[in-house]
Short mmCIF file of C-alpha atoms in Angstrom, two decimals:
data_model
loop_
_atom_site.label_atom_id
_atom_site.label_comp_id
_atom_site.label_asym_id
_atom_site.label_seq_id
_atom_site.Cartn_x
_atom_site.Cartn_y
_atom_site.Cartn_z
CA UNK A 1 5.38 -36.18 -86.96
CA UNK A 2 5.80 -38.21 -83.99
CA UNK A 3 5.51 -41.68 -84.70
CA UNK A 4 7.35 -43.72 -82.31
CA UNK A 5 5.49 -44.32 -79.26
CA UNK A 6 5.03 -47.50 -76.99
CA UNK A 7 3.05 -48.53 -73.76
CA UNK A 8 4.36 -50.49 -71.45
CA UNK A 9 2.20 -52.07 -68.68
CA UNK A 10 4.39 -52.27 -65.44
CA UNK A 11 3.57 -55.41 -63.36
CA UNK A 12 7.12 -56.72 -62.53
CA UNK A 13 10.78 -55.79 -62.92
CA UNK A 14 10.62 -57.53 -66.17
CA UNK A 15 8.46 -54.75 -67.36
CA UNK A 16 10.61 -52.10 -65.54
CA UNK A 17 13.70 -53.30 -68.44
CA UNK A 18 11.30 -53.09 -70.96
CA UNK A 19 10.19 -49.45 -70.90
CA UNK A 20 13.93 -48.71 -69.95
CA UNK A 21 14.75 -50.22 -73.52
CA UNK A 22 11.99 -48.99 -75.26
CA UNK A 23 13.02 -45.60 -73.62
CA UNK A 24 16.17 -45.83 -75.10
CA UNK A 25 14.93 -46.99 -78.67
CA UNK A 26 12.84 -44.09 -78.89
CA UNK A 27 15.54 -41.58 -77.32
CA UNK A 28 18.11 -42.48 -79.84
CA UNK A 29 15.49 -42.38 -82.38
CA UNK A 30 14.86 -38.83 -81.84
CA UNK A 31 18.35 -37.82 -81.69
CA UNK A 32 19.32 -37.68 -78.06
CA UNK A 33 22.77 -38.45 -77.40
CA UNK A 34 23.94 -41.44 -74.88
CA UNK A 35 24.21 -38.92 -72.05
CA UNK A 36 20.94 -37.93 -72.51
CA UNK A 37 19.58 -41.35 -73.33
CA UNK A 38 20.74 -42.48 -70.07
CA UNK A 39 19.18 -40.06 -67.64
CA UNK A 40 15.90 -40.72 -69.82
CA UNK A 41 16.28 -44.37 -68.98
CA UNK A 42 17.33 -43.69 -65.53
CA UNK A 43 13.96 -41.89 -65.21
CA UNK A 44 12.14 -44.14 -66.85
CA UNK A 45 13.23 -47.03 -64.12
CA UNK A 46 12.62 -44.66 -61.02
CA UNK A 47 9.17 -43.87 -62.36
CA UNK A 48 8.28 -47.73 -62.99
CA UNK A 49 10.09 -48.74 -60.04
CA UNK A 50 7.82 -46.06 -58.11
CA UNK A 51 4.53 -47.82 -59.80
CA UNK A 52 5.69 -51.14 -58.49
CA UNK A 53 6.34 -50.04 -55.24
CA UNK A 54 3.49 -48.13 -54.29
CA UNK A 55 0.98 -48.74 -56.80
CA UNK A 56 1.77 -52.71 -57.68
CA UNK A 57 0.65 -52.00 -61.37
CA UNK A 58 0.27 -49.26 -63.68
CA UNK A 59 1.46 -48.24 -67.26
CA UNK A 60 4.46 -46.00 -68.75
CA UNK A 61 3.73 -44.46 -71.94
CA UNK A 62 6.82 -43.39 -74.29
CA UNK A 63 6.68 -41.35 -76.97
CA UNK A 64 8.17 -38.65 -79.33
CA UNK A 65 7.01 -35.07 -79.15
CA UNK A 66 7.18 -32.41 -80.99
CA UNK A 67 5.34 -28.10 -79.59
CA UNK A 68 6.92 -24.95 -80.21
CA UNK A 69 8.79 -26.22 -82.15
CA UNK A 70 10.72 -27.88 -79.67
CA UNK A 71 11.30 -31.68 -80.26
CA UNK A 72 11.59 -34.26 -77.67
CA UNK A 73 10.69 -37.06 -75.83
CA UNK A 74 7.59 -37.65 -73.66
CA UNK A 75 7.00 -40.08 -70.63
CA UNK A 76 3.58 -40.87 -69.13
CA UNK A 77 3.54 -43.17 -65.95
CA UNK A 78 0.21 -43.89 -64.80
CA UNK A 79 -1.46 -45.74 -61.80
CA UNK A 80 -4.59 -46.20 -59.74
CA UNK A 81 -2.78 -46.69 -56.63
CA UNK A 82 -3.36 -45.18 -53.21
CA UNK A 83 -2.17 -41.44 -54.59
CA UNK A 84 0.12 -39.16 -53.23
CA UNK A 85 -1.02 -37.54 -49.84
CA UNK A 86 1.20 -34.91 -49.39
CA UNK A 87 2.97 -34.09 -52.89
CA UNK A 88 5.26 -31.54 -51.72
CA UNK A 89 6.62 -34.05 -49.22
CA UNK A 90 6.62 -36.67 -51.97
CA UNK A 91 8.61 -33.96 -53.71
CA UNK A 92 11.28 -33.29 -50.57
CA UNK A 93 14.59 -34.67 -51.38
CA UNK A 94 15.48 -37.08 -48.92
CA UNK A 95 11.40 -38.30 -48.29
CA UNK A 96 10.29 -42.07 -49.01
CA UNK A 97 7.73 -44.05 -47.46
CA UNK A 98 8.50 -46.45 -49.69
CA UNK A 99 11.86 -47.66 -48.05
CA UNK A 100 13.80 -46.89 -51.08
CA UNK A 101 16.81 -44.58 -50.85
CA UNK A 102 14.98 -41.54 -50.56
CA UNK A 103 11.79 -40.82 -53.29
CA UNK A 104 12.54 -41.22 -56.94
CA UNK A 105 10.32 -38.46 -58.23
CA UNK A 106 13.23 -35.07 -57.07
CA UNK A 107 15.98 -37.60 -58.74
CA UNK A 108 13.65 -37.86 -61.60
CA UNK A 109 12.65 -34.13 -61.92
CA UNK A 110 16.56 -33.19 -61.47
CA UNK A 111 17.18 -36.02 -65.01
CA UNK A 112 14.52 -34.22 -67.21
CA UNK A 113 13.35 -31.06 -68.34
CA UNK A 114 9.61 -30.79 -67.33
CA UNK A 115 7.62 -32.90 -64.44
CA UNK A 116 4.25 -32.79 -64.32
CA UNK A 117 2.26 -34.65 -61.42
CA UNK A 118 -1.00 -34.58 -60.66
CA UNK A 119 -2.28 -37.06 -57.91
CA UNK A 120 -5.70 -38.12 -56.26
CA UNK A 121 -6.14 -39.75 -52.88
CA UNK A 122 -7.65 -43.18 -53.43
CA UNK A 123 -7.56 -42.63 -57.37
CA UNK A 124 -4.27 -42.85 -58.27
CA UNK A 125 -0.99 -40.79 -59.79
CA UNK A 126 -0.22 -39.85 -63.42
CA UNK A 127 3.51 -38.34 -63.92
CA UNK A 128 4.55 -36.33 -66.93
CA UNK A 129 7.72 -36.03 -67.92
CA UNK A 130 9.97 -34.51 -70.96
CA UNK A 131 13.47 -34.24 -72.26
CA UNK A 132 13.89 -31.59 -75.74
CA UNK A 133 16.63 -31.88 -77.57
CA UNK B 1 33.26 -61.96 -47.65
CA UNK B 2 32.56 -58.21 -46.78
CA UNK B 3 29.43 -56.81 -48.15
CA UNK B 4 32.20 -54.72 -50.53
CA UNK B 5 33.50 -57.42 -52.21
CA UNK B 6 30.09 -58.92 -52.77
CA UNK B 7 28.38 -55.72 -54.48
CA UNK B 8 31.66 -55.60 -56.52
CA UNK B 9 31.42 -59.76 -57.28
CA UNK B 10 27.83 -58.43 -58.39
CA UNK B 11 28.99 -55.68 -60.26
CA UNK B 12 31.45 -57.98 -62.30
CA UNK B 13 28.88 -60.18 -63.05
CA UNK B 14 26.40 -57.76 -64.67
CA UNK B 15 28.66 -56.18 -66.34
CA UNK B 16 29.97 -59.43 -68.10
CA UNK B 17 26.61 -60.18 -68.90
CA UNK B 18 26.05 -56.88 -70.68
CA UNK B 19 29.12 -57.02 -72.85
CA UNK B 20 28.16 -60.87 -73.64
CA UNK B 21 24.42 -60.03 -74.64
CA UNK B 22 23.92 -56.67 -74.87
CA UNK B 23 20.46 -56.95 -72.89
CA UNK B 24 19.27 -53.96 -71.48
CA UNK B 25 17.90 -56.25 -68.66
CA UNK B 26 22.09 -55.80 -67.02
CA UNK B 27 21.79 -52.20 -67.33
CA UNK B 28 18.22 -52.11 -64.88
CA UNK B 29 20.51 -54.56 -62.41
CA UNK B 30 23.39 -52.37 -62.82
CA UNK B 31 21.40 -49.08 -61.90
CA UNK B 32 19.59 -50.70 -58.87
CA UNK B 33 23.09 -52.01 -57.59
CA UNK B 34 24.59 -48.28 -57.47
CA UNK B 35 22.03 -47.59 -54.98
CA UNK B 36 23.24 -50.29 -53.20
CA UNK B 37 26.92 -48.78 -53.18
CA UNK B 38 25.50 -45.69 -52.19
CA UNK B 39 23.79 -47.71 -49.58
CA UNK B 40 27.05 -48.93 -48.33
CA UNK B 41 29.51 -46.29 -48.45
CA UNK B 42 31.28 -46.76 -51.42
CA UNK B 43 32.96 -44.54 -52.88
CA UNK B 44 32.94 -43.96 -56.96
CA UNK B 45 36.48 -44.74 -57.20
CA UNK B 46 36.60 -48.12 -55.76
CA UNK B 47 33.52 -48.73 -58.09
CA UNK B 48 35.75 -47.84 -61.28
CA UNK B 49 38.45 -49.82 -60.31
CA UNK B 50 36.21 -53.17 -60.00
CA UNK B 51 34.67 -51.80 -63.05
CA UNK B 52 38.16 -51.53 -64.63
CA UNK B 53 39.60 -54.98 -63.38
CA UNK B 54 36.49 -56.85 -64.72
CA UNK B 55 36.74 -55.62 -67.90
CA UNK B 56 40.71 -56.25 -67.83
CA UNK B 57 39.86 -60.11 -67.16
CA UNK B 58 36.79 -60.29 -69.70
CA UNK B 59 38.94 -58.39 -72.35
CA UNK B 60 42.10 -60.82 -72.10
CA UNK B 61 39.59 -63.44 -73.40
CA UNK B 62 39.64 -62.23 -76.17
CA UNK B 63 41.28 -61.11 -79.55
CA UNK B 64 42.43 -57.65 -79.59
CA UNK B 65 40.07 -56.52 -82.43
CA UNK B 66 37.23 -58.05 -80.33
CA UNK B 67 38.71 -56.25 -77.34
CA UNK B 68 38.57 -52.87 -78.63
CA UNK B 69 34.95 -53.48 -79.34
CA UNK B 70 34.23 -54.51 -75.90
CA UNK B 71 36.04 -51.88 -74.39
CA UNK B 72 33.88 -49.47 -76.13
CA UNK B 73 30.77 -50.85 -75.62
CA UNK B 74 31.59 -51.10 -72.02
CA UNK B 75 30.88 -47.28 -71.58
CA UNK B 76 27.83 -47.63 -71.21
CA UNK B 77 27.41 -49.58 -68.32
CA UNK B 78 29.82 -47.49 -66.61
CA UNK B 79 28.13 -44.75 -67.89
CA UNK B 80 24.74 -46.33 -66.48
CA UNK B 81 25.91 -46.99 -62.97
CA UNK B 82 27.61 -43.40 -62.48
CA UNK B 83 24.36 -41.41 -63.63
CA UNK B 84 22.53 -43.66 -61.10
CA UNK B 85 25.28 -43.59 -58.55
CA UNK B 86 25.22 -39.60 -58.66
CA UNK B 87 21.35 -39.25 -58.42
CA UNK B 88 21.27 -41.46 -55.82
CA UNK B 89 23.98 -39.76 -53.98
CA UNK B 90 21.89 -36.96 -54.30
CA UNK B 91 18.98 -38.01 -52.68
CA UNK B 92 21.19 -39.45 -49.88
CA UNK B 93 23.03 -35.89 -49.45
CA UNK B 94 19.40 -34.50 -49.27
CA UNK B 95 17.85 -36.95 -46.93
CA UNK B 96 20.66 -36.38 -44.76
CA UNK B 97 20.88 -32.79 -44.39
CA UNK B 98 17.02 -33.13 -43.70
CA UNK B 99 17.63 -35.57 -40.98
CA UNK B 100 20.41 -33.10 -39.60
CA UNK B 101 18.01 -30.09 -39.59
CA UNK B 102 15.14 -32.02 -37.90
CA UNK B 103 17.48 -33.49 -35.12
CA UNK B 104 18.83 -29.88 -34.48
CA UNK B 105 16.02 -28.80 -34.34
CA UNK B 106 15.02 -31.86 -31.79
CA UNK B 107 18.23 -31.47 -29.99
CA UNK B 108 17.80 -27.87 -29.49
CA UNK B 109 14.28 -28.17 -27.78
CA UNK B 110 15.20 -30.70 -25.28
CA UNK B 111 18.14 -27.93 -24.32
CA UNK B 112 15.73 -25.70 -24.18
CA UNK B 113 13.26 -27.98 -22.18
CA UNK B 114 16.35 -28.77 -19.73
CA UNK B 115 17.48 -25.03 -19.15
CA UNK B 116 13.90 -24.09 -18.43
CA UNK B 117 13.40 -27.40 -15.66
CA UNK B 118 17.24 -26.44 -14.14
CA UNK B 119 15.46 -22.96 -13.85
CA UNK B 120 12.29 -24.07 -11.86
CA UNK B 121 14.50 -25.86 -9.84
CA UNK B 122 16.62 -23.52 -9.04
CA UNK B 123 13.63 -20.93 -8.17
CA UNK B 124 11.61 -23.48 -5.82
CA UNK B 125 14.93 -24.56 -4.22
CA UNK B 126 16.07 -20.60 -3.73
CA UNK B 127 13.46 -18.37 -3.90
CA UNK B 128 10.66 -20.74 -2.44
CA UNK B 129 12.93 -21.97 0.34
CA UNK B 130 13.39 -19.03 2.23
CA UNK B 131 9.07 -18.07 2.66
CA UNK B 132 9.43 -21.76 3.51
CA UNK B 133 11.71 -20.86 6.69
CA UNK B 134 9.62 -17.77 7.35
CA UNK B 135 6.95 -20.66 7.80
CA UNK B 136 8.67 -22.52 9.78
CA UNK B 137 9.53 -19.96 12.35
CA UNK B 138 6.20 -18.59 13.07
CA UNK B 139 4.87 -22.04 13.85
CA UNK B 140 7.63 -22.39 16.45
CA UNK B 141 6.60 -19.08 17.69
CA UNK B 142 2.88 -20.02 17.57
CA UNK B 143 3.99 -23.11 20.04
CA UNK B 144 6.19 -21.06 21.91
CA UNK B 145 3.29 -18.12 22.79
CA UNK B 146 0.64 -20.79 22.60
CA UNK B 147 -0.79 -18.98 25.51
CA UNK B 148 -0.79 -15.02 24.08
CA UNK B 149 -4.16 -15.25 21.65
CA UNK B 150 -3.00 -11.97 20.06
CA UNK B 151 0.66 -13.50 19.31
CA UNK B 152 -1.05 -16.28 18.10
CA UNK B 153 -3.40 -14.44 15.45
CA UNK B 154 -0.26 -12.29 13.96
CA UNK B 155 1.97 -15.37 13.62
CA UNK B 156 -1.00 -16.86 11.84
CA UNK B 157 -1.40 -14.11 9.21
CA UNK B 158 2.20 -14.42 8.95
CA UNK B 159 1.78 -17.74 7.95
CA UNK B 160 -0.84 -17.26 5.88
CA UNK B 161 0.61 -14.15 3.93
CA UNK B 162 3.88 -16.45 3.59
CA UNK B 163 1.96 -18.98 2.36
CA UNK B 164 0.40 -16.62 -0.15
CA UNK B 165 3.27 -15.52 -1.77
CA UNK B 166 4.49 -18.46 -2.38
CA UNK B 167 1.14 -19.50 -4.13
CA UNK B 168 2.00 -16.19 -6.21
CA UNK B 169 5.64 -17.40 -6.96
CA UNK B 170 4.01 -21.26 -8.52
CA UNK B 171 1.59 -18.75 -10.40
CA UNK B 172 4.14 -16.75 -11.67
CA UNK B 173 6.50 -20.30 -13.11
CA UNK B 174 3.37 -21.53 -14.43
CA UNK B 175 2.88 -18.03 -16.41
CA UNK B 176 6.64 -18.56 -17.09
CA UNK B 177 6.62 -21.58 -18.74
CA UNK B 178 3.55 -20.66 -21.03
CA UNK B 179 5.28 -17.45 -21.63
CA UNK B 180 8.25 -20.03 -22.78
CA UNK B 181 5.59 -22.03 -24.42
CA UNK B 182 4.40 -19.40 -26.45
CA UNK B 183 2.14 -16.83 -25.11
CA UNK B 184 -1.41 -17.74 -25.97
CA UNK B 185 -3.44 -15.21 -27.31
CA UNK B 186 -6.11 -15.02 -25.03
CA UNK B 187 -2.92 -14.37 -22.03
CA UNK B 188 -2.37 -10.80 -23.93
CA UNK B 189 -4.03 -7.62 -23.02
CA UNK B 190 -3.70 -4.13 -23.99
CA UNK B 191 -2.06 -2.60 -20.93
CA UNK B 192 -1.36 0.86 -19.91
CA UNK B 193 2.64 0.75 -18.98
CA UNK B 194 1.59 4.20 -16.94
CA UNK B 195 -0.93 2.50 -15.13
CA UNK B 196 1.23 -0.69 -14.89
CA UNK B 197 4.01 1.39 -13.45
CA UNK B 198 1.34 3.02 -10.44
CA UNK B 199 0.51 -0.12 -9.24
CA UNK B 200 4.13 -1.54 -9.11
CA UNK B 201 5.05 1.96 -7.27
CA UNK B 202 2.18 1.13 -4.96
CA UNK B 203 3.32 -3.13 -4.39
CA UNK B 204 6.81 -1.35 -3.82
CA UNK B 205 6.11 1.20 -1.36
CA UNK B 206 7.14 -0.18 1.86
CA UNK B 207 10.82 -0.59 -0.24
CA UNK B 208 10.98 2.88 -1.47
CA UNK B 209 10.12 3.74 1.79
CA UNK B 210 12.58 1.85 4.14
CA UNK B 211 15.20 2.66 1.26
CA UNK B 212 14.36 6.24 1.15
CA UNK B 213 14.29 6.32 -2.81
CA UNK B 214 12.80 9.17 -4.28
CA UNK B 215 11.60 7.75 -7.85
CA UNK B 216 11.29 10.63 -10.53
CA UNK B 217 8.54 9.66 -13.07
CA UNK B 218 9.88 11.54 -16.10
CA UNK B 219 7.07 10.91 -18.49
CA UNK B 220 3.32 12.04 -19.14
CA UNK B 221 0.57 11.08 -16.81
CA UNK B 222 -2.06 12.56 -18.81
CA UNK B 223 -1.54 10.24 -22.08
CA UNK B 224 -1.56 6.09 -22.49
CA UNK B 225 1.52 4.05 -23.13
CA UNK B 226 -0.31 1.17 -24.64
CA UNK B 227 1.40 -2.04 -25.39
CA UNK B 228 0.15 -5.88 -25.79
CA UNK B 229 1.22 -7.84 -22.56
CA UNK B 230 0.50 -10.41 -20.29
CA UNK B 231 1.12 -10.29 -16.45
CA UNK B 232 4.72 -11.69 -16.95
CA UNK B 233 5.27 -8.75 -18.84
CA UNK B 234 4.09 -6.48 -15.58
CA UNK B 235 6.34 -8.57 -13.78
CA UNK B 236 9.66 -7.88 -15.86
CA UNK B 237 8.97 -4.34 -15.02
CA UNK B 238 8.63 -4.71 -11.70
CA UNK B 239 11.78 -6.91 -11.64
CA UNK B 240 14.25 -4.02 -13.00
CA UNK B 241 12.42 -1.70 -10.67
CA UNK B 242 13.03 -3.69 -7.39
CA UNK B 243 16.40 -4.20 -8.93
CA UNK B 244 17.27 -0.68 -9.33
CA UNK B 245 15.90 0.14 -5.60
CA UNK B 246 17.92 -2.70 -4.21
CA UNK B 247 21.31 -1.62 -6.02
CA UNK B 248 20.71 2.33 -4.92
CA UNK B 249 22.28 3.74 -2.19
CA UNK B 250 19.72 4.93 0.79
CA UNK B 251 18.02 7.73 -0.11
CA UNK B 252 19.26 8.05 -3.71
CA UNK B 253 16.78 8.84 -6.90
CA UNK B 254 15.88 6.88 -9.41
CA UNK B 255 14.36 8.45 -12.85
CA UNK B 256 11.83 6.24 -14.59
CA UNK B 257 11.12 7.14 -18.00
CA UNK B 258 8.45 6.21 -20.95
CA UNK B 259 9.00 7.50 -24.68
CA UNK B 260 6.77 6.31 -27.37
CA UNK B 261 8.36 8.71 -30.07
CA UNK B 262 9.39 5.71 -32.08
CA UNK B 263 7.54 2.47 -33.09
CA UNK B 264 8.22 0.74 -29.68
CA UNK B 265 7.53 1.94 -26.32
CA UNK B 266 10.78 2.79 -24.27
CA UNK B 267 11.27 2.47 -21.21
CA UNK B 268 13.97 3.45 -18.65
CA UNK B 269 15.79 3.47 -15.38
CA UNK B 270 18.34 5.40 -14.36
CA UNK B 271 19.65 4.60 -10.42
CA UNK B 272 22.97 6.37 -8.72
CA UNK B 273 24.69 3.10 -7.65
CA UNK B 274 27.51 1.60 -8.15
CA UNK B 275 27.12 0.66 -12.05
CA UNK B 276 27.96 -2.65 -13.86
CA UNK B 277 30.97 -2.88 -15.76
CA UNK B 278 31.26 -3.84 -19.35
CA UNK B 279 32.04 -7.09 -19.23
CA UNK B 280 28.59 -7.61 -16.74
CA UNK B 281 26.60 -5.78 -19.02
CA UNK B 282 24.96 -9.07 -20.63
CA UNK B 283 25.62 -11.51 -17.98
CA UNK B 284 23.27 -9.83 -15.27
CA UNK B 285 20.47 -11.00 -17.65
CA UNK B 286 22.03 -15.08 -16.99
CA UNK B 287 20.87 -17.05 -14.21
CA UNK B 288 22.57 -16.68 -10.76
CA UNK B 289 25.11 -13.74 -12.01
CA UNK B 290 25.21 -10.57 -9.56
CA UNK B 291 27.14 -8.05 -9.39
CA UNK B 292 28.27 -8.68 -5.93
CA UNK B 293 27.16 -6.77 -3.64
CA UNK B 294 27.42 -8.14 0.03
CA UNK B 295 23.89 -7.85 1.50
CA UNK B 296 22.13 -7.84 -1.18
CA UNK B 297 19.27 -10.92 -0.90
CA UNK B 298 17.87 -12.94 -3.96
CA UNK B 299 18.71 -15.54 -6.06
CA UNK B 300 20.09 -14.25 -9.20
CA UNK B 301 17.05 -15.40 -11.26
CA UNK B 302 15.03 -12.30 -11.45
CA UNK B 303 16.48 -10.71 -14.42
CA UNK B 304 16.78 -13.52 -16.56
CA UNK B 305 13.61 -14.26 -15.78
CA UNK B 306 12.28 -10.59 -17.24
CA UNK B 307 14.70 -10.68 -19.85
CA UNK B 308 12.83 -14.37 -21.35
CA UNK B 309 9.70 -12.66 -20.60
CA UNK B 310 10.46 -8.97 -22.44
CA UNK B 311 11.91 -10.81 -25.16
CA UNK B 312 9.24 -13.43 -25.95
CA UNK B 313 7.02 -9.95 -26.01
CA UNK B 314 9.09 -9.26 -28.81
CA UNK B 315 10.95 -6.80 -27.15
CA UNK B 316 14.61 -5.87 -26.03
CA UNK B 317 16.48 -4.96 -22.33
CA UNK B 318 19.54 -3.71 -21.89
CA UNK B 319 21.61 -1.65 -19.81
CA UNK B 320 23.87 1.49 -20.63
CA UNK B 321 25.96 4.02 -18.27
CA UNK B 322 24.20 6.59 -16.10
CA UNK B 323 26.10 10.05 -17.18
CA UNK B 324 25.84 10.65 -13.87
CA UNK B 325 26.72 7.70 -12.67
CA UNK B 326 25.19 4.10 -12.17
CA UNK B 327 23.39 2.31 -14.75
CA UNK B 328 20.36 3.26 -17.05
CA UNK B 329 18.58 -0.43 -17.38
CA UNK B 330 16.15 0.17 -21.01
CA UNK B 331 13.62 -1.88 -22.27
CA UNK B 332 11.43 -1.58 -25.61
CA UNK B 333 8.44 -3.26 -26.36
CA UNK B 334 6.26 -3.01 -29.69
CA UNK B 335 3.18 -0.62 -28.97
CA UNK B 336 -0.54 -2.50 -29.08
#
């Protein structure tokens, strides 16, 4: 059922406006509307942008999803940076160490339906995030 | 040209690029620039109008069909840069209440830090001082009788006594500023506030004495009051119990009370002075506020000083009327 799915390996902003596009592609594909495509792609950027910052490389995974018969869109951003020390902090509005405006990952969680993060010291950080229609 | 005119230059610029190619590359650039106006202080509606005058320009290029398509397709990045805009706002409204709540925080230490210095130097300039003079005199005497051995000896122990208490009154900031601190666990024992009471009956003696108080001890001496305290604690008690003595007339009473019928321990006591209005009912309990009374020595500091220490044991003093006139002074404190 789903069949659109891409991987984008983040090593530069280039790559940031790819999986933003691809992001889209598949959104519209799936029937989200351009409200809803555009707080996927806004997510999309802050969780690339986040790889880049503190990871330097890493890959976003897009795809369409369909359980319970919910159906939806998926993103996977993976890294094997430094991790996440304190993920609650990470999670604090208003925290960066990054010196961006303040963490991307509450803005993110407040664009999408689900957030999923699980992080190792020294191993790395894998986000999970989805929008249903 | 101001860093406002430059983000909105920018802005123009990405946006003509979008409508001229479509590439998704604009929207990224738009996105990261909202942060920027965030960044600086600028407000949404300033954004829509440089939003709105670009498109103006770019659109009276062109054909009016063509127009209408560009007009339309110019949502988007608008759209783009708002969603962006708002989240980012978001964060920025979060980071900065956090920042607020962390320097209150800050800020209302360092009061707390200052009040409590202002108060140690207001006890070793007036309560230290006058031991000091007490010093001071019985060496003159010592030079004065250098001849009479016994004189000698008793102005010595004098001194030495004087000394002593003021050794007791260093001990007693130091216990105050860890009871400030945060009383550490190993400071708190079980105490018996019947026993506690004896022995500050016993260190005030000589007062009751010279005052001729009679002090009623309306409560139990064959069961244990038992409550978690440190010496400070002791020392609040003995504070309202000097106080009471030293605001009695001569040869008054004074009931002292314990009740442990509820879940704290209560104690009280009643004097026959002269009372404290209302509006002094709280501010005995603030530095260097007396009821005036002329005669009456000390520096004010006493009963704040019990009051930081009953309250830091989780407790609670205050004063009501005496039916019979003068003042009831109560304080609770959680039983051990």
């Amino acid at each position: 059922m789903s069949d659109a799915e891409e991987t984008i390996p983040i090593k530069d902003e280039y790559a940031i406006v790819a999986a933003r596009s691809a992001g889209k592609t598949i959104s519209s594909k799936c029937g989200f509307g351009l409200v809803d495509q555009t707080r996927i792609s806004t997510a999309i950027s802050e969780l690339a942008r986040n790889i880049l910052v503190y990871a330097v490389t890493g890959t976003v995974y897009i795809r369409e999803v369909a359980a319970d018969g919910k159906h939806g869109i998926e993103v996977v951003a993976e890294d094997h940076g430094p991790g996440i020390v304190n993920l609650d902090l990470a999670m604090t509005d208003g925290h960066t160490t990054g010196g961006g405006l303040g963490a991307g990952l509450p803005g993110t969680k407040r664009l999408m339906d689900e957030f999923d993060i699980i992080s190792a010291v020294g191993e790395g950080t894998t986000v999970t995030v989805r929008k249903w229609l | 040209m101001t860093h406002e005119s430059e983000l909105r230059e920018e802005y123009s610029k990405l946006l003509r690029g979008f409508l001229e190619s479509g590439d998704e590359r604009y929207l990224y650039d738009i996105e990261n620039i909202s942060k920027e106006f965030v960044r600086a202080n600028i407000g949404p509606d300033y954004i829509l109008e440089a939003h709105l005058n670009t498109l103006n320009k770019i659109v009276s290029e062109f054909p009016v069909d063509k127009a209408v398509y560009i007009y339309n397709k110019a949502s988007e990045p608008l759209f783009n840069l708002m969603v962006a805009y708002a989240t980012a706002y978001h964060d920025y409204i979060a980071m900065n209440e956090e920042r607020y709540l962390r320097e209150k925080q800050l800020a209302d230490e360092l009061n707390d830090a200052n009040r409590n210095q202002e108060m140690f130097i207001s006890i070793m300039s007036h309560d230290i001082r006058s031991p000091l003079t007490a010093v001071v005199g019985y060496s003159g005497l010592i030079q004065k009788w250098s001849n009479d051995d016994e004189k000698i000896k008793r102005f010595a122990e004098k001194i030495e006594m004087t000394a002593m208490e003021i050794d007791r009154m260093i001990e007693s900031i130091r216990t105050y500023s860890r009871v400030k601190k945060g009383n550490s666990k190993e400071d708190f024992d079980e105490i018996d506030l019947k026993v506690t009471l004896s022995e500050i009956f016993e260190f005030l003696d000589e007062k009751i004495q010279v005052h001729g108080t009679k002090i009623e001890r309306r409560y139990r001496t064959d069961r244990d009051y038992m409550a978690l305290g440190t010496e400070f604690l002791k020392n609040a008690y003995l504070n309202i119990l000097d106080n009471a003595i030293k605001y009695s007339p001569k040869n008054s009473i004074i009931s002292v009370t314990l009740d442990d019928t509820g879940s704290d321990l209560k104690f009280g006591v009643a004097d026959h002075g002269d009372g404290v209005p209302d509006e002094m009912k709280e501010a005995v309990f603030e530095r260097f506020t007396r009821n005036d009374k002329c005669g009456i020595k000390g520096s004010g500091i006493g009963l704040a000083i019990a009051r930081h220490a009953i309250e830091s044991h989780g407790g609670k003093v205050w004063i009501e009327d005496n039916p019979g006139g003068g003042c009831i002074f109560y304080v609770t404190v959680p039983k051990a």
